[in-house]
């Protein structure tokens, strides 16, 4: 016996929840199958930036896709609030990348100019000297030489974002089945049969959005997902009086007042421990940027694994050998949530990915 759906989404992280919500929003009868708490979950350990100014430098296709999501975010978060009553704390006051020396500043000038050139003026930013930076962020320390500001950037509470998408999904008739690790996917008639440890399902469409789990799942539908884990460590301080009006690449003040500090990258496999050396490095940068943090007490730290592709860009595919099967993986699932729900899910429902995603197929790695 198997339960039958219009669509199954494998993976209930930020990507799967966004796609599931987007499918349910179009009236599809849908379930999300998730492995459960034993899995590595980027969605529960991230930094919460909706970030445009570092995405797709030298890769216009990714820059456009990211910008599209940031532009949809206000409508997306309002829609979630209206449907669920859950406030995701989304705000987009713009964002700042802080430079602590001239070399960092010059590097930033070059990166921002590349992003501007291939976005045909759509990407807005300002390079700020120290004086201009202090006007926006008066708490900056003496070592800050300048930085870049972009009005497109913002931040969100990633946990409330996920909760709101899942609540909206369920309210629209979707089902979330935890502790249902997908073990096998087979072509069956016009659709697929899906086997988990607990149940069997059948579906017309299937979307693999299982983060690092996609690597093992994609070959079951004739595709590949060469993803690997890249660890990020995060520090959370006790609540501070408001001093950081807009998010920065390395530190942001949450709606509750805590300061999140992050942006470390370690390519060391499936290891989620937080380590004193890395915490010291990211804490030092935050303290040099904002000396007020020298006295802040740390209340929590963690490590989590990014879902990284070989070139850092997302991968979206549809199977040629098993039509109706799709794969998706990215390391910016907070930023891209709006576009995954409002654009990508439409493509899945229509059975055809949009042409703008052709360059994001795994085929780009073919030699
Ligand atoms: C430290 C850190 C900071 C980050 N900061 C940001 C940020 O500021 N902004 C931003 O945009 N992005 C950020 N990200 C990235 C973002 O969190 C991810 O892109 C996002 O969570 C999407 O992940 P996902 O849903 O693909 O994967 P995950 O969240 O890892 O979810 C995958 C899900 O698939 C399930 N699964 C796996 N295998 C199976 C299987 N066989 N069957 C069923 N279910 C399965 C797991 O249970 C899991 O729930 C950050 C990530 C990290 C680690």
Short mmCIF file of C-alpha atoms and ligand atoms in Angstrom, two decimals, residues 10-16 33-36 39-50 55 180-182 209-213 217 230 232-234 304-307 330-336, ligand 1:
data_model
loop_
_atom_site.label_atom_id
_atom_site.label_comp_id
_atom_site.label_asym_id
_atom_site.label_seq_id
_atom_site.Cartn_x
_atom_site.Cartn_y
_atom_site.Cartn_z
CA UNK A 10 12.57 15.10 -0.11
CA UNK A 11 14.16 17.22 2.63
CA UNK A 12 12.46 19.55 5.08
CA UNK A 13 15.21 22.16 5.43
CA UNK A 14 14.86 25.71 4.15
CA UNK A 15 15.04 24.68 0.53
CA UNK A 16 12.53 21.82 0.81
CA UNK A 33 9.65 13.69 3.67
CA UNK A 34 12.45 14.47 6.10
CA UNK A 35 15.13 12.30 7.65
CA UNK A 36 14.63 13.86 11.10
CA UNK A 39 20.49 14.62 9.81
CA UNK A 40 22.94 17.46 9.18
CA UNK A 41 20.77 20.52 8.76
CA UNK A 42 22.09 23.80 7.41
CA UNK A 43 18.60 25.23 7.86
CA UNK A 44 18.89 25.07 11.65
CA UNK A 45 22.41 26.49 11.97
CA UNK A 46 22.72 29.44 9.63
CA UNK A 47 23.34 33.15 9.99
CA UNK A 48 20.09 34.56 8.59
CA UNK A 49 21.33 37.02 5.98
CA UNK A 50 19.28 37.84 2.90
CA UNK A 55 26.56 36.63 -4.39
CA UNK A 180 11.13 9.33 6.93
CA UNK A 181 14.56 8.99 5.39
CA UNK A 182 14.15 8.22 1.69
CA UNK A 209 15.99 19.06 -1.75
CA UNK A 210 17.78 17.01 0.89
CA UNK A 211 20.89 19.17 1.28
CA UNK A 212 23.98 16.99 1.69
CA UNK A 213 21.67 13.95 1.37
CA UNK A 217 19.70 10.47 -3.76
CA UNK A 230 31.68 23.31 4.39
CA UNK A 232 30.57 27.49 9.46
CA UNK A 233 30.79 28.38 13.14
CA UNK A 234 28.52 30.87 14.82
CA UNK A 304 26.82 23.71 11.00
CA UNK A 305 27.48 22.42 7.50
CA UNK A 306 26.88 24.44 4.35
CA UNK A 307 25.68 22.50 1.31
CA UNK A 330 22.44 25.68 -2.74
CA UNK A 331 24.37 27.30 0.08
CA UNK A 332 22.16 30.38 0.31
CA UNK A 333 18.79 28.92 1.12
CA UNK A 334 17.79 31.83 3.35
CA UNK A 335 18.41 34.41 0.62
CA UNK A 336 16.85 32.26 -2.09
C1 LIG B 1 26.94 28.39 9.27
C2 LIG B 1 26.00 28.65 8.13
C3 LIG B 1 25.62 29.96 7.84
C4 LIG B 1 24.75 30.21 6.78
N1 LIG B 1 24.33 31.48 6.57
C5 LIG B 1 23.47 31.75 5.58
C6 LIG B 1 23.00 33.07 5.37
O1 LIG B 1 23.34 34.00 6.11
N2 LIG B 1 22.19 33.30 4.32
C7 LIG B 1 21.80 32.30 3.46
O2 LIG B 1 21.09 32.57 2.50
N3 LIG B 1 22.17 31.01 3.67
C8 LIG B 1 23.00 30.72 4.71
N4 LIG B 1 23.39 29.44 4.93
C9 LIG B 1 22.92 28.37 4.03
C10 LIG B 1 21.52 27.90 4.34
O3 LIG B 1 21.36 27.59 5.68
C11 LIG B 1 21.19 26.68 3.45
O4 LIG B 1 21.40 27.00 2.10
C12 LIG B 1 19.76 26.31 3.65
O5 LIG B 1 19.61 25.87 4.95
C13 LIG B 1 19.25 25.29 2.67
O6 LIG B 1 19.61 24.08 3.08
P1 LIG B 1 18.85 22.82 2.59
O7 LIG B 1 17.42 22.87 2.90
O8 LIG B 1 19.26 22.55 1.18
O9 LIG B 1 19.61 21.74 3.47
P2 LIG B 1 19.42 21.38 4.98
O10 LIG B 1 18.99 22.50 5.81
O11 LIG B 1 20.70 20.68 5.38
O12 LIG B 1 18.23 20.38 4.95
C14 LIG B 1 18.30 19.15 4.30
C15 LIG B 1 17.21 18.29 4.88
O13 LIG B 1 17.18 17.09 4.12
C16 LIG B 1 16.91 16.03 5.00
N5 LIG B 1 17.44 14.80 4.39
C17 LIG B 1 18.71 14.49 4.08
N6 LIG B 1 18.77 13.27 3.50
C18 LIG B 1 17.49 12.80 3.44
C19 LIG B 1 16.88 11.61 2.94
N7 LIG B 1 17.60 10.61 2.39
N8 LIG B 1 15.55 11.48 3.07
C20 LIG B 1 14.78 12.46 3.64
N9 LIG B 1 15.31 13.61 4.11
C21 LIG B 1 16.65 13.78 4.01
C22 LIG B 1 17.56 16.39 6.32
O14 LIG B 1 16.85 15.78 7.38
C23 LIG B 1 17.46 17.91 6.34
O15 LIG B 1 16.37 18.36 7.12
C24 LIG B 1 24.26 29.14 5.98
C25 LIG B 1 24.62 27.83 6.28
C26 LIG B 1 25.48 27.58 7.34
C27 LIG B 1 25.85 26.16 7.65
#
